[in-house]
C-alpha atoms as a printed R data frame, in Angstrom:
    type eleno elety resid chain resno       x       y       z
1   ATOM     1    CA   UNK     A     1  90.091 110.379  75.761
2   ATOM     2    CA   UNK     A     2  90.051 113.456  74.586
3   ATOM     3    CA   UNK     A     3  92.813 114.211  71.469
4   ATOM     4    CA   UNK     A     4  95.015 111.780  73.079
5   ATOM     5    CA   UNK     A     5  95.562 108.448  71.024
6   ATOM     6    CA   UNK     A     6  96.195 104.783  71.707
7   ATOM     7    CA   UNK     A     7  99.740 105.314  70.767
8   ATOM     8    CA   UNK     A     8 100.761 108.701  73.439
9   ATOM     9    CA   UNK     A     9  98.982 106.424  76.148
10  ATOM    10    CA   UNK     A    10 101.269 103.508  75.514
11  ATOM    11    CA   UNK     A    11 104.212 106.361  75.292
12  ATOM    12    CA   UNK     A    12 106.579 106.876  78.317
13  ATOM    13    CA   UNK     A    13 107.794 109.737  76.609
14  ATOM    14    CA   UNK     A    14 104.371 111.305  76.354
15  ATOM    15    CA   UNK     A    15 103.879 111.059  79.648
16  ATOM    16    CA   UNK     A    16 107.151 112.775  80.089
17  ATOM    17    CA   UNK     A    17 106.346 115.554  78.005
18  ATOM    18    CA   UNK     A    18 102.531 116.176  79.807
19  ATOM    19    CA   UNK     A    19 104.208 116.546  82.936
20  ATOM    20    CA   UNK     A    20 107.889 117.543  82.764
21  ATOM    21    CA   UNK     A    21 108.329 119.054  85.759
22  ATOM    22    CA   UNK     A    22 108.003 115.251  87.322
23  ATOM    23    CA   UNK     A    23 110.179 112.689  86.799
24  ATOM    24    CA   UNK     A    24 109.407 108.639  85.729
25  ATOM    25    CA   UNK     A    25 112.717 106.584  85.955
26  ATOM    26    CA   UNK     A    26 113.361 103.091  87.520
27  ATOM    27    CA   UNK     A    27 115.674 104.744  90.122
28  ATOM    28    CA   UNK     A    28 115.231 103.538  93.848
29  ATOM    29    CA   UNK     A    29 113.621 106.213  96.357
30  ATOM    30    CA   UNK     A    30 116.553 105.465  98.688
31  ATOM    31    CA   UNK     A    31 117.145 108.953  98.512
32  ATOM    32    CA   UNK     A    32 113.843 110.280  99.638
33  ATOM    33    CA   UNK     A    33 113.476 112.877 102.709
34  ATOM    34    CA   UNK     A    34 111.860 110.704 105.790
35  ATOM    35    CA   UNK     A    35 108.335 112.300 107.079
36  ATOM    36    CA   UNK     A    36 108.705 113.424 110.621
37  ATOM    37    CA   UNK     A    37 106.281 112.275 112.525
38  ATOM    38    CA   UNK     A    38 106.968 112.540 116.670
39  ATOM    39    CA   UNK     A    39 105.916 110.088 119.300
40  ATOM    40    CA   UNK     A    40 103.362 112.341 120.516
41  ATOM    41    CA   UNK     A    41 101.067 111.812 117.061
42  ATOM    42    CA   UNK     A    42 102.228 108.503 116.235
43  ATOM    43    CA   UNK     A    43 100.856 107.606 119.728
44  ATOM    44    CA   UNK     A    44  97.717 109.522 119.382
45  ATOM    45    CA   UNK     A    45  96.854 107.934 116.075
46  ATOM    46    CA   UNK     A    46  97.496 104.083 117.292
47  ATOM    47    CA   UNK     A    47  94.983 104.755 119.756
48  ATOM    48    CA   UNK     A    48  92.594 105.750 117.274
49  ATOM    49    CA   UNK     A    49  93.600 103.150 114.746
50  ATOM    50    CA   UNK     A    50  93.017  99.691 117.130
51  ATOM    51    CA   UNK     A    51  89.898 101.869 118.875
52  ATOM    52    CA   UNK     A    52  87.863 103.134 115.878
53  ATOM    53    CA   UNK     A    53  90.028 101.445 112.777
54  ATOM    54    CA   UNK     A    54  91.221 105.170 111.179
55  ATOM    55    CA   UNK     A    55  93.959 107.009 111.925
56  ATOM    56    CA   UNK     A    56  94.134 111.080 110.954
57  ATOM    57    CA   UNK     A    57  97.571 112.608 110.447
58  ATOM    58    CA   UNK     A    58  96.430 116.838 109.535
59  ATOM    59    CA   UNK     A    59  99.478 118.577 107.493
60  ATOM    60    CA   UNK     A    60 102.150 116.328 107.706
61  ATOM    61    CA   UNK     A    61 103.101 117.064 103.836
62  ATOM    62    CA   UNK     A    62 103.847 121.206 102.979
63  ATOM    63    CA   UNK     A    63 102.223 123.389 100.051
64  ATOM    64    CA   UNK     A    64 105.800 122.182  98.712
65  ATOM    65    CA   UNK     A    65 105.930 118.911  98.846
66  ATOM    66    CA   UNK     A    66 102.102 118.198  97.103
67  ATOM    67    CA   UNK     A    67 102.327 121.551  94.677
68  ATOM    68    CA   UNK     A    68 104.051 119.571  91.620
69  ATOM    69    CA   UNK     A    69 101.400 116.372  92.186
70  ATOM    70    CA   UNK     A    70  98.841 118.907  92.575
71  ATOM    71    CA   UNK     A    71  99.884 120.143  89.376
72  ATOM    72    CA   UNK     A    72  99.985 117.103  87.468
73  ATOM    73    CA   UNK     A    73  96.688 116.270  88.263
74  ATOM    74    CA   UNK     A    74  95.549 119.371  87.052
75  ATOM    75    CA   UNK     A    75  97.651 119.093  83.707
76  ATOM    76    CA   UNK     A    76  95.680 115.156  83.294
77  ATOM    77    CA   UNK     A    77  92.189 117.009  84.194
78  ATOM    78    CA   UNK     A    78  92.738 119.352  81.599
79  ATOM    79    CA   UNK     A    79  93.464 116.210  78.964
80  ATOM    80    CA   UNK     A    80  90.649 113.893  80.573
81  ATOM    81    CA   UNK     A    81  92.439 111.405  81.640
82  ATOM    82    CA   UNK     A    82  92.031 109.413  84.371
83  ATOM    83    CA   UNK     A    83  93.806 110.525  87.186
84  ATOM    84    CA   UNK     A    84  95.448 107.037  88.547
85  ATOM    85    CA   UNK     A    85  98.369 108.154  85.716
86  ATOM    86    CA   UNK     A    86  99.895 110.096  88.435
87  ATOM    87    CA   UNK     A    87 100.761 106.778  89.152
88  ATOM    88    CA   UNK     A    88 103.520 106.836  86.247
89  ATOM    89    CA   UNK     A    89 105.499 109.659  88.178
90  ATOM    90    CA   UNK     A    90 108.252 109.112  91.085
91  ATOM    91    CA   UNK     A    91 107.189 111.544  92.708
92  ATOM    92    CA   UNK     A    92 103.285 109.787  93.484
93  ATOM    93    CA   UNK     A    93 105.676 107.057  94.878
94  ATOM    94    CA   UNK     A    94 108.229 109.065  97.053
95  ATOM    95    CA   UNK     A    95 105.401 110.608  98.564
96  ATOM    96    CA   UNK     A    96 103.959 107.085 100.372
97  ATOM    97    CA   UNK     A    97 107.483 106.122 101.077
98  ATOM    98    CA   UNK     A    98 107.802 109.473 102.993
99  ATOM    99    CA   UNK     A    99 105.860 107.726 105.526
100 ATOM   100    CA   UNK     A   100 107.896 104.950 106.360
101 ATOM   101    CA   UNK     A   101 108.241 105.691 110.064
102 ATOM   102    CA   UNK     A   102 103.904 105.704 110.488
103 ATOM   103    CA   UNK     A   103 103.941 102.436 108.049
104 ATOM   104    CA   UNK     A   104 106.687 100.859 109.811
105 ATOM   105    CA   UNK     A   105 105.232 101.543 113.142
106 ATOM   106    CA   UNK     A   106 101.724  99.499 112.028
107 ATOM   107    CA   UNK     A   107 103.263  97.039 109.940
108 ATOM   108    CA   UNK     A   108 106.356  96.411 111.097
109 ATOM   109    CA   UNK     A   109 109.844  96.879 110.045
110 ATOM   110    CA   UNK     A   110 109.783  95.573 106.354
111 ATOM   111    CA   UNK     A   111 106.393  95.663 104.670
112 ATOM   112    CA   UNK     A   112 104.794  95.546 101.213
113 ATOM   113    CA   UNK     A   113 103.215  97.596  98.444
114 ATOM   114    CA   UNK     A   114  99.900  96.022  97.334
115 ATOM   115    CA   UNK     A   115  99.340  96.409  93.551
116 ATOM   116    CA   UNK     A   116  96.159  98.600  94.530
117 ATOM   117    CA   UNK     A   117  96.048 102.224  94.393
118 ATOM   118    CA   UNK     A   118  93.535 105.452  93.195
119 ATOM   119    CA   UNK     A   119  93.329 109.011  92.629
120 ATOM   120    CA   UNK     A   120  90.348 111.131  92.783
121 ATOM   121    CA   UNK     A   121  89.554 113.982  91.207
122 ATOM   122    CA   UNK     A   122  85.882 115.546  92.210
123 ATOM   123    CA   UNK     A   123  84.357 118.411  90.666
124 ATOM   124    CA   UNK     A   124  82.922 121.220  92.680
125 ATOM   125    CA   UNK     A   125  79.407 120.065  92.863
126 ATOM   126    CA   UNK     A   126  79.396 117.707  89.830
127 ATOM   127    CA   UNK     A   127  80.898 114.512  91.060
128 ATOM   128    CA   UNK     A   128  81.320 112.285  94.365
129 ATOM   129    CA   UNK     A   129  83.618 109.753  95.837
130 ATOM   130    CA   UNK     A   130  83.558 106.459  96.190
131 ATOM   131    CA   UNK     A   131  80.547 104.571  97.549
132 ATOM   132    CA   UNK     A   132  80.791 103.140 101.442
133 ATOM   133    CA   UNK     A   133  82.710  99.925 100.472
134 ATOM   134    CA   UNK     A   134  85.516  98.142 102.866
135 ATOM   135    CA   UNK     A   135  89.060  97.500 100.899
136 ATOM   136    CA   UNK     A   136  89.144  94.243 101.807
137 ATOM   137    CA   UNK     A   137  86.653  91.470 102.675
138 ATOM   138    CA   UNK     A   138  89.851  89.346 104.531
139 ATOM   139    CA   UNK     A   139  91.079  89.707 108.156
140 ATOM   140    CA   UNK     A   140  92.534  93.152 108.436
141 ATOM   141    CA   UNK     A   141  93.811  92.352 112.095
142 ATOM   142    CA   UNK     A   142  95.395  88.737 113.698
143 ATOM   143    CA   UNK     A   143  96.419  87.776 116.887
144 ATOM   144    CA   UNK     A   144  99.659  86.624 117.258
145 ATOM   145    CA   UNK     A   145 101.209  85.667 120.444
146 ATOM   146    CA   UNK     A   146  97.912  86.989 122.354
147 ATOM   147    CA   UNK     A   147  99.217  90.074 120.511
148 ATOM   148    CA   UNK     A   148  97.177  91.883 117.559
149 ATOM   149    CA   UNK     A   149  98.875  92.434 114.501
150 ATOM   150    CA   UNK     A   150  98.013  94.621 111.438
151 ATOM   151    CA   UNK     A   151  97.581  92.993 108.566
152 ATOM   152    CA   UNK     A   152  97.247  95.734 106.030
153 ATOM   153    CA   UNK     A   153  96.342  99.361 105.921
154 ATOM   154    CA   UNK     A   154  95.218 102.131 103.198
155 ATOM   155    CA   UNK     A   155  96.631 105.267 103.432
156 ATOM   156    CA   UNK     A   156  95.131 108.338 101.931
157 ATOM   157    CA   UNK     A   157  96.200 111.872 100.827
158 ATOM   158    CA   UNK     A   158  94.087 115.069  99.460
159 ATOM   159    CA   UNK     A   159  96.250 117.380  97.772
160 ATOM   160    CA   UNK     A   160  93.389 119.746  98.020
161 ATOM   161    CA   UNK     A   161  91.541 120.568 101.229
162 ATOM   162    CA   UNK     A   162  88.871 117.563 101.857
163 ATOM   163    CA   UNK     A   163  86.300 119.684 103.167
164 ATOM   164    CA   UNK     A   164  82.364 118.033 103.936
165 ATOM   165    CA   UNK     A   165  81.407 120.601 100.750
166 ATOM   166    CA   UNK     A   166  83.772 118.882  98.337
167 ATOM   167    CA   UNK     A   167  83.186 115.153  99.122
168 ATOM   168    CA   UNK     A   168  85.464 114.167 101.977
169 ATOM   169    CA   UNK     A   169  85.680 111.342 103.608
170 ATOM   170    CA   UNK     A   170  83.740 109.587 105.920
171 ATOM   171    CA   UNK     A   171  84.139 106.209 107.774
172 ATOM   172    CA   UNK     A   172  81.857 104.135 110.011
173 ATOM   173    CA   UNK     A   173  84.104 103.977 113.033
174 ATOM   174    CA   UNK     A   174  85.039 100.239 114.479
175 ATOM   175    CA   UNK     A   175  83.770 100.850 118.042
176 ATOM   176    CA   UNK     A   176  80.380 101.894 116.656
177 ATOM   177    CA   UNK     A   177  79.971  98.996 114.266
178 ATOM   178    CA   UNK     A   178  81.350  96.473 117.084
179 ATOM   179    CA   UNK     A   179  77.712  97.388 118.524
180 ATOM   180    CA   UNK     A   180  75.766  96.249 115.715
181 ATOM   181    CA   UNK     A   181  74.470  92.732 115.970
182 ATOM   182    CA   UNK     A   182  76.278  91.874 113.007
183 ATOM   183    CA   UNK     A   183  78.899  93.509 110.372
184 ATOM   184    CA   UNK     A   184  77.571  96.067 108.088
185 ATOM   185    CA   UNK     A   185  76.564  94.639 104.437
186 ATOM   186    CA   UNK     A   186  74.823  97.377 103.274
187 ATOM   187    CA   UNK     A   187  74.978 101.497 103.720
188 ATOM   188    CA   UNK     A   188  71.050 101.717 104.969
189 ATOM   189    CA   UNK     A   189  72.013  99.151 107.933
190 ATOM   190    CA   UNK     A   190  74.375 102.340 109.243
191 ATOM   191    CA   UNK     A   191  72.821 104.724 111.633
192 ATOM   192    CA   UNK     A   192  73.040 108.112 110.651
193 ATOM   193    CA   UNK     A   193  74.406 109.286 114.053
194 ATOM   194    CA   UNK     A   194  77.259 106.717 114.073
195 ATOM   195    CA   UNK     A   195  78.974 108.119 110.381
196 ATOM   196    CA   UNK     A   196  81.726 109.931 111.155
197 ATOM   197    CA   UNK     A   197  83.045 112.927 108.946
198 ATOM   198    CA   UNK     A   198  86.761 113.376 108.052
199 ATOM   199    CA   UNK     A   199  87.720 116.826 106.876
200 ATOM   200    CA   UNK     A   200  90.989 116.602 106.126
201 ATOM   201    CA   UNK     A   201  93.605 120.037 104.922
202 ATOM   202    CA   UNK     A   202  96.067 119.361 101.741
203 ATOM   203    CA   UNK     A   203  99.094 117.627 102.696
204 ATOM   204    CA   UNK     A   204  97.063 115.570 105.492
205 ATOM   205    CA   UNK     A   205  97.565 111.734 105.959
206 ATOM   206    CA   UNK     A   206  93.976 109.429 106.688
207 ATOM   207    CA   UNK     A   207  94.765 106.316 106.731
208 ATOM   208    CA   UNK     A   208  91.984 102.719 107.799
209 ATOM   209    CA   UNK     A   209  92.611  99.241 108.090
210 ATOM   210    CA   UNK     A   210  91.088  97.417 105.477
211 ATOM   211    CA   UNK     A   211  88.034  95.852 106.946
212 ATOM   212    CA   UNK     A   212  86.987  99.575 108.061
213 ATOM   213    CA   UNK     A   213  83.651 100.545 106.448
214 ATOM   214    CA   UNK     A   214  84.365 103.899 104.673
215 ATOM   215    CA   UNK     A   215  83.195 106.182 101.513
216 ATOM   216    CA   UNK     A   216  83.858 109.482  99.922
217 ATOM   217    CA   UNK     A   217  81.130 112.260  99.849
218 ATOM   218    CA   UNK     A   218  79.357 113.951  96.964
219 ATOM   219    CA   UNK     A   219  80.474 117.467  96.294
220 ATOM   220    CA   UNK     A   220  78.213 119.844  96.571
221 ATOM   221    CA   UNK     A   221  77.318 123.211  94.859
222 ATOM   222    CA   UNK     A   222  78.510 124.944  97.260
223 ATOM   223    CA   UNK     A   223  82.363 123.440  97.244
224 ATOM   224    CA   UNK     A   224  84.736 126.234  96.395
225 ATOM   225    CA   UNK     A   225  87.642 123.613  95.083
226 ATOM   226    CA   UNK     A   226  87.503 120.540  93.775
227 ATOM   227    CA   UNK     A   227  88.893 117.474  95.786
228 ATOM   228    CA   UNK     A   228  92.217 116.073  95.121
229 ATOM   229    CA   UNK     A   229  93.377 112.900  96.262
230 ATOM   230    CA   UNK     A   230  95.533 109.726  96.191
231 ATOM   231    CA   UNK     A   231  95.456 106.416  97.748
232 ATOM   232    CA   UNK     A   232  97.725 103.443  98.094
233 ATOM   233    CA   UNK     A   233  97.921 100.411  99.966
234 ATOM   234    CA   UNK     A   234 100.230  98.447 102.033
235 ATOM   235    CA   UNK     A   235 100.368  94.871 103.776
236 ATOM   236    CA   UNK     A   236 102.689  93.492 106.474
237 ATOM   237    CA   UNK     A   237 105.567  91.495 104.687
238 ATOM   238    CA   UNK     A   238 106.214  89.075 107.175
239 ATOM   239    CA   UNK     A   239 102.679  87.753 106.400
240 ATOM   240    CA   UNK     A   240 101.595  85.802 103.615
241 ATOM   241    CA   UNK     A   241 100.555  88.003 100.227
242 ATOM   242    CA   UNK     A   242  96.983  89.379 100.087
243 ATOM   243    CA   UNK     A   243  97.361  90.269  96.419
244 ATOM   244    CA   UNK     A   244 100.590  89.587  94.109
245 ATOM   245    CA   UNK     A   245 102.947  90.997  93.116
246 ATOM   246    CA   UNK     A   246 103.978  93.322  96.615
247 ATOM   247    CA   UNK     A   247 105.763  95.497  95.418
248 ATOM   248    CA   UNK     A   248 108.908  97.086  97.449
249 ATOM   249    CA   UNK     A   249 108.645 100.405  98.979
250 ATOM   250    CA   UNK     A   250 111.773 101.307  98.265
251 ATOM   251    CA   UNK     A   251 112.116 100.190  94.365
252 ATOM   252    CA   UNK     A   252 108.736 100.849  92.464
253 ATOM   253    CA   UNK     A   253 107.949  99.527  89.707
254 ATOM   254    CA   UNK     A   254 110.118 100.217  86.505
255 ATOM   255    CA   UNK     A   255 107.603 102.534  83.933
256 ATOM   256    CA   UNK     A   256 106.721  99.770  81.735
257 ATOM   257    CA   UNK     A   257 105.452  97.931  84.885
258 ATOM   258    CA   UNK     A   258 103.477 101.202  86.061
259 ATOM   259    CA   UNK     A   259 101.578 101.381  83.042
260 ATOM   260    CA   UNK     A   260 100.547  98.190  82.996
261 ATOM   261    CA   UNK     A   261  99.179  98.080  86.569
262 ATOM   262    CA   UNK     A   262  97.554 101.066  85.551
263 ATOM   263    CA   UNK     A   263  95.534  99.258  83.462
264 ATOM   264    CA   UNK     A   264  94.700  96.983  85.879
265 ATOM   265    CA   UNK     A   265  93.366  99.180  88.391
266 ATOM   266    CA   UNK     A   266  90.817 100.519  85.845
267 ATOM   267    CA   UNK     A   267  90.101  96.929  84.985
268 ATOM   268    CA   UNK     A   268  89.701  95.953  89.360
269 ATOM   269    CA   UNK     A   269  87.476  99.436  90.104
270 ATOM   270    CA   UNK     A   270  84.851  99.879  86.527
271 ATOM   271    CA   UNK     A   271  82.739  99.239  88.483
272 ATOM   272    CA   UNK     A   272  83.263 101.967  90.790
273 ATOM   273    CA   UNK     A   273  85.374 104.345  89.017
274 ATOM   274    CA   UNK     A   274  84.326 107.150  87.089
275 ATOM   275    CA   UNK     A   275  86.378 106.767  83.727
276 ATOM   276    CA   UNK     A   276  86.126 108.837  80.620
277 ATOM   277    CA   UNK     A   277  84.873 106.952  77.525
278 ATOM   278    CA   UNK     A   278  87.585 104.789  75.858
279 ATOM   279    CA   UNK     A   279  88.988 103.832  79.598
C-alpha cells in the first residue's frame, strides 16, 4: 500500500484530499447532464446487442467529461492503490448515469445498479486484463410475452484509448458461439478466427450482456499509453434481484456505503484482480 495506512484508507477525508478536484457527497445525481445518444446509434447498437451480445458506442463522452477521472486514476497509480477507489467519487457515478437513455432503452424505464463494478489500470507492456470469463453464469436474456427481454447488461468505459497494443477488449460474439455444439467452458474451445477485437477511443461506451464470453488483452511492449478503464453493471428492476442490494441510479450510495462495497469487490474478484500487497 505504499505509505498509505489502515487509518487514511478508512478516511473519507483522505480520499478528499488525494483527489480534490472530485467531489464524494451523498447528494443525488438528479442534476447530471443526459448523454445524447440519437436514434440512428441507439438503433445500430440494438442490432448488434440481440445479434452478437455487445454493443459499441465510439466517443460518446469528451476529453472533458473523462479528464478529471482520468486524473484521479493517475493520482491512485501514483499511491498504488487499487484503482476501484474511483469508486468513492461522484463523479465515477454521474458518468454511468449519463447513459440513462442507452440503459433505459435495454432495460427499461426504471432499472438497477448491481453492487458489481471495476477499474483497470494496465501498464504499457507490463500487465493485462481480465481473463475470458462471462459476468454472469444466470440467464442474461428471457422471453416474455413471446418477447425477449434483457435481463442485465455491463457497460464499459476506457478513459484512455483501448487500442489491441494496450490490452483492449475482446469478446466471443453470440452468433459465433450459437454455432458451437455447446456453450464455451473454457478459452482453448474458442476458435481463433471467431474472437473478435474491440478497439475502443477514450470517452467510448462497450457495453455486453452478461452471459457474453469476453476478456481484456495483455499489453504489449509496444503500447504507447497505458489502458484506462471502468466498468459497472446494471439489471432490469422490474425483475427479480440478481445480486442485493440494487442500488438506485439516481442516489448512489452514501461514502460510508462506497467504501465498504469497495471492499467487497476486492473480496468477489482476488481471484482475478491484480491487487497490491495488503489489498
Amino acid at each position: 500500500m505504499n505509505h498509505t495506512t489502515k487509518e487514511q484508507i478508512k478516511s473519507i477525508p483522505f480520499w478528499r484530499n488525494l483527489n480534490p478536484h472530485l467531489t464524494i457527497s451523498s447528494d443525488p445525481l438528479t442534476t447530471a447532464p443526459l448523454q445524447i445518444i440519437d436514434d440512428a446509434l441507439l438503433s445500430n447498437v440494438s442490432g448488434s446487442l440481440w445479434q452478437d451480445g455487445y454493443l459499441n458506442c465510439q466517443s460518446i463522452f469528451t476529453e472533458q467529461d473523462i479528464l478529471p477521472l482520468r486524473q484521479a486514476m493517475e493520482r491512485l497509480h501514483s499511491h498504488n492503490l487499487p484503482k476501484a477507489f474511483i469508486y468513492l467519487y461522484d463523479e465515477a457515478w454521474e458518468l454511468f448515469f449519463r447513459l440513462r437513455t442507452l440503459l433505459q432503452n435495454f432495460l427499461g424505464e426504471n432499472y438497477s445498479v448491481l453492487p458489481h463494478f471495476w477499474a483497470w489500470y494496465i501498464d504499457p507492456g507490463k500487465a493485462k486484463g481480465w481473463p475470458p470469463h462471462r459476468d454472469s453464469a444466470d440467464q442474461s436474456v428471457i422471453e416474455l410475452y413471446g418477447q425477449e427481454m434483457l435481463v442485465s447488461l455491463s457497460l464499459w468505459i476506457p478513459l484512455t484509448d483501448a487500442t489491441p497494443e494496450n490490452g483492449c477488449m475482446s469478446v466471443l460474439p453470440l452468433s459465433c458461439e450459437q454455432d458451437y455444439e455447446a456453450p464455451v467452458t473454457d478459452p482453448s474451445e474458442i476458435a481463433l478466427q471467431d474472437i473478435l477485437c474491440l478497439p475502443a477511443q477514450a470517452g467510448s461506451v462497450l457495453g455486453w450482456r452478461q452471459d457474453l464470453y469476453h476478456w481484456g488483452g495483455r499489453s504489449h511492449r509496444n503500447a504507447q499509453t497505458p489502458r484506462l478503464s471502468l466498468s459497472l453493471e446494471f439489471q432490469n428492476a422490474a425483475l427479480d434481484p440478481l445480486c442485493e442490494p440494487l442500488l438506485d441510479p439516481q442516489h448512489p450510495p452514501d461514502p460510508e456505503e462506497r467504501l465498504n462495497l469497495i471492499f467487497q469487490q476486492f473480496e468477489k474478484y482476488k481471484h482475478i484482480a491484480d491487487l497490491p500487497k495488503g489489498f
